Short mmCIF file of C-alpha atoms in Angstrom, two decimals:
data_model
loop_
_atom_site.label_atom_id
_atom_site.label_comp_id
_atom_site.label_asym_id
_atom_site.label_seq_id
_atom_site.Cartn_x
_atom_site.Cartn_y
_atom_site.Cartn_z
CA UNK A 1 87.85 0.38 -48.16
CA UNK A 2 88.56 -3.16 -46.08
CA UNK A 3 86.13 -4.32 -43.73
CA UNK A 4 87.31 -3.70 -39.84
CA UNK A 5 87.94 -6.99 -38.79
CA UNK A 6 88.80 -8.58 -35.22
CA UNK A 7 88.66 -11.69 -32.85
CA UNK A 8 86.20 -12.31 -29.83
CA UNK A 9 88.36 -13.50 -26.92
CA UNK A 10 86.87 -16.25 -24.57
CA UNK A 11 86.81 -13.44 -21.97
CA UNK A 12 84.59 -11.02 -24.68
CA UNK A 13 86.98 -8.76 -25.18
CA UNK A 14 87.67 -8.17 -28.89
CA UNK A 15 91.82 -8.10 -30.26
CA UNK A 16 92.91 -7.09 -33.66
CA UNK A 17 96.14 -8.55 -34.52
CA UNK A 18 98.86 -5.56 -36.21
CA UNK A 19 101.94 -5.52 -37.37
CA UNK A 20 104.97 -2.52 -36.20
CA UNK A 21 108.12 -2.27 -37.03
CA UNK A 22 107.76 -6.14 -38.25
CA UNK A 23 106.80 -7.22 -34.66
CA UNK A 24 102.91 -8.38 -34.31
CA UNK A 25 101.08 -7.23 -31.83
CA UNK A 26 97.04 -7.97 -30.40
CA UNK A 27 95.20 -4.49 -29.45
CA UNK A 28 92.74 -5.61 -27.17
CA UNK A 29 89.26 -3.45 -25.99
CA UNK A 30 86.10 -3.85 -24.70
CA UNK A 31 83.72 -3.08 -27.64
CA UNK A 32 84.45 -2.94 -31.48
CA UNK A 33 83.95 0.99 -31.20
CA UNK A 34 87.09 0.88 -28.39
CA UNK A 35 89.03 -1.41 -30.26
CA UNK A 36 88.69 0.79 -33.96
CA UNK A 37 89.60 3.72 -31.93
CA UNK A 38 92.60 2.05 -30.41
CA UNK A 39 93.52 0.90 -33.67
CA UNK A 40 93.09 4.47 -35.20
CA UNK A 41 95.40 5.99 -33.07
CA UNK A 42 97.91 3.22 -33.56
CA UNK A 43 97.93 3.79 -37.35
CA UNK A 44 98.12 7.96 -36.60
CA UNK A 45 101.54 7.49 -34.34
CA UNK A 46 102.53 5.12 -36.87
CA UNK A 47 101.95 7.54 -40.07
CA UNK A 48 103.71 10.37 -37.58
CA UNK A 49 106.54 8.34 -36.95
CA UNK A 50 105.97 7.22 -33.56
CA UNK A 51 106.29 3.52 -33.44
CA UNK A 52 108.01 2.92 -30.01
CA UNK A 53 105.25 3.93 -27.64
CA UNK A 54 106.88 3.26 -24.60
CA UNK A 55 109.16 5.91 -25.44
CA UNK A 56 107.05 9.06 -26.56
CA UNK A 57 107.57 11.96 -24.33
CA UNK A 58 104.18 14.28 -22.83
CA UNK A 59 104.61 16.88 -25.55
CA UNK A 60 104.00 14.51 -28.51
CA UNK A 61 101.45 12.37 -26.95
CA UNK A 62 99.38 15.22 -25.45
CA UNK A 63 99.51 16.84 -29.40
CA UNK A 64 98.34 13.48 -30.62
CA UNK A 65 95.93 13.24 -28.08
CA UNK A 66 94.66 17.18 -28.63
CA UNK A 67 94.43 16.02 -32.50
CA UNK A 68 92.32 12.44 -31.97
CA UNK A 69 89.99 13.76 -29.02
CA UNK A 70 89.17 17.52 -30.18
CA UNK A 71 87.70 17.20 -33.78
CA UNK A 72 84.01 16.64 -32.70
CA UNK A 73 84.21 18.80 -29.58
CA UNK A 74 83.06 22.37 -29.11
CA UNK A 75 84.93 25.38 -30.06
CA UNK A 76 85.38 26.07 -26.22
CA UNK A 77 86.70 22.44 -25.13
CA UNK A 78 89.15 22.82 -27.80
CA UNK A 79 90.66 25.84 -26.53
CA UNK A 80 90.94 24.58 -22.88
CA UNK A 81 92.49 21.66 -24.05
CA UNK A 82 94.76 23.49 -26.05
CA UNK A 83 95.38 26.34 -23.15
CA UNK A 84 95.86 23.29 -20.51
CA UNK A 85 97.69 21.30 -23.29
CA UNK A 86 100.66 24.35 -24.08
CA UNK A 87 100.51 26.22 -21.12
CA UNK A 88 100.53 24.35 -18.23
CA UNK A 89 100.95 20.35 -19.20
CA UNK A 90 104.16 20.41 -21.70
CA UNK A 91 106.08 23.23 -19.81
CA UNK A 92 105.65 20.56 -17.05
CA UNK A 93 106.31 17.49 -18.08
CA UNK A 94 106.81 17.93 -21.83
CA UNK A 95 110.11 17.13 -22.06
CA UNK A 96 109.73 13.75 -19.52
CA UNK A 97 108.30 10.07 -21.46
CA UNK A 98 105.02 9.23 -20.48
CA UNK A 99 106.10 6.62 -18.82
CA UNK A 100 108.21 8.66 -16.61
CA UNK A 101 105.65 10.43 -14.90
CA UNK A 102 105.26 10.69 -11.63
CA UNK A 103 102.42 11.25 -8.92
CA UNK A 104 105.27 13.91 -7.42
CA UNK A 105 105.91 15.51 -11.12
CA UNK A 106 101.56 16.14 -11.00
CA UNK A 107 101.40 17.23 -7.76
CA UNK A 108 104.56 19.45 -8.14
CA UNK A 109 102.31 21.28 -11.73
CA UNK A 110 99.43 21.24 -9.12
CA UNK A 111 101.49 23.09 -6.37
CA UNK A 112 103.27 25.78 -9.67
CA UNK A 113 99.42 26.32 -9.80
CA UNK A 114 97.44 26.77 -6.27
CA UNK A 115 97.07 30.62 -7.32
CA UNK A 116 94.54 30.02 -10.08
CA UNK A 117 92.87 26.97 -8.96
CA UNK A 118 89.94 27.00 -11.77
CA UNK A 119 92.78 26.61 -14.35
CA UNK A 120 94.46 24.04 -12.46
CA UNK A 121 91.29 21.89 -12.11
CA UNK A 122 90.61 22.15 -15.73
CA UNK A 123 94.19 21.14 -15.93
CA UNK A 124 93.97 18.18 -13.96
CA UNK A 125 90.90 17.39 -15.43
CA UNK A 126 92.81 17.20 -19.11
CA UNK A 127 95.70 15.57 -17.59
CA UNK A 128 93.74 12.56 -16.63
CA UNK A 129 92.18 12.22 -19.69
CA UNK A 130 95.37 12.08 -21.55
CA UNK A 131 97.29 9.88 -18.78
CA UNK A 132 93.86 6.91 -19.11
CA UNK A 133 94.72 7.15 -22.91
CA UNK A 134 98.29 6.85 -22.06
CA UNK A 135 96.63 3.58 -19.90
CA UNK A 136 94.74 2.51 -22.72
CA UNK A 137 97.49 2.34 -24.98
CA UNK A 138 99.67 0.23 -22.69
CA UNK A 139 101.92 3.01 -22.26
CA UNK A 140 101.54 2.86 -18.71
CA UNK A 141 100.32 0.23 -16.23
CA UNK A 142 97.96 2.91 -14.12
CA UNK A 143 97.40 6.39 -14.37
CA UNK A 144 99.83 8.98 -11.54
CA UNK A 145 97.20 11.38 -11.86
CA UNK A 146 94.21 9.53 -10.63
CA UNK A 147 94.26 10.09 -6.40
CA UNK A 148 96.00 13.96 -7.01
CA UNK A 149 93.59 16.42 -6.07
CA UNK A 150 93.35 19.95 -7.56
CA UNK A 151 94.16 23.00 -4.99
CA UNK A 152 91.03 24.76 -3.18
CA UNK A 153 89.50 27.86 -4.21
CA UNK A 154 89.99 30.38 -1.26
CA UNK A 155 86.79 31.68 -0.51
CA UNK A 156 86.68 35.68 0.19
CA UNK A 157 85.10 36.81 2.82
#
């Protein structure tokens, strides 16, 4: 197996040059954990087909998401992903590009869901996770789903 290799910027950031669809490309991260992770992902989508980033739709990057963050998690986080994942996030904005998304489109999922308000927090919650790895891919510039809040939990009386 090759040796992970990359450059220290002057800033102290770390890049790794790579190559897609014969056009190079500098990943760029923090730490040499970020950047391999980064890089990981970049060789999944590639492997899967998905070289044009900028053009994936929510479905396939919340799957490849689901698939990259789940494997060391508890049995438990894995099935709210996956419940916030199918049945709330793609029949929202699966069929719209990541970089399509709105702060309206979120807000609209968080309005279809102001009757169960746990789920929709845990929704929200797994939204934003996916939308800052939608950030840190340079998918998007900033994440819509950052200043949404998630409805109230009527309190009875």
């Amino acid at each position: 197996m090759s040796k992970f290799t990359y450059t220290i910027r002057k800033d102290g950031r770390v890049a790794k040059k790579v190559t897609i669809n014969g056009h190079q490309k500098y990943i760029c991260a923090k730490d040499e954990r970020e950047l391999k992770k980064k890089y990981e992902e970049l060789q999944m989508l590639k492997y899967n087909g998905i070289t044009n980033l900028s053009d994936i739709k929510m479905k396939d990057f919340s799957q490849k998401w689901y698939d990259l963050n789940s494997a060391s998690k508890e049995y438990n986080t894995k099935q709210n992903y996956k419940n916030a994942i199918d049945n709330h996030i793609i029949p929202s904005l699966g069929n719209k590009k990541v970089r399509d998304i709105k702060l309206y489109d979120i807000k609209d999922l968080m309005l279809k869901m102001e009757n169960t308000p746990s789920s929709a927090h845990k929704t929200l919650s797994i939204l934003k996770m996916i939308l800052n790895d939608a950030v840190d891919n340079d998918i998007i510039l900033k994440n819509p789903a950052l200043n949404v809040k998630a409805p109230a939990s009527v309190k009875k009386e």
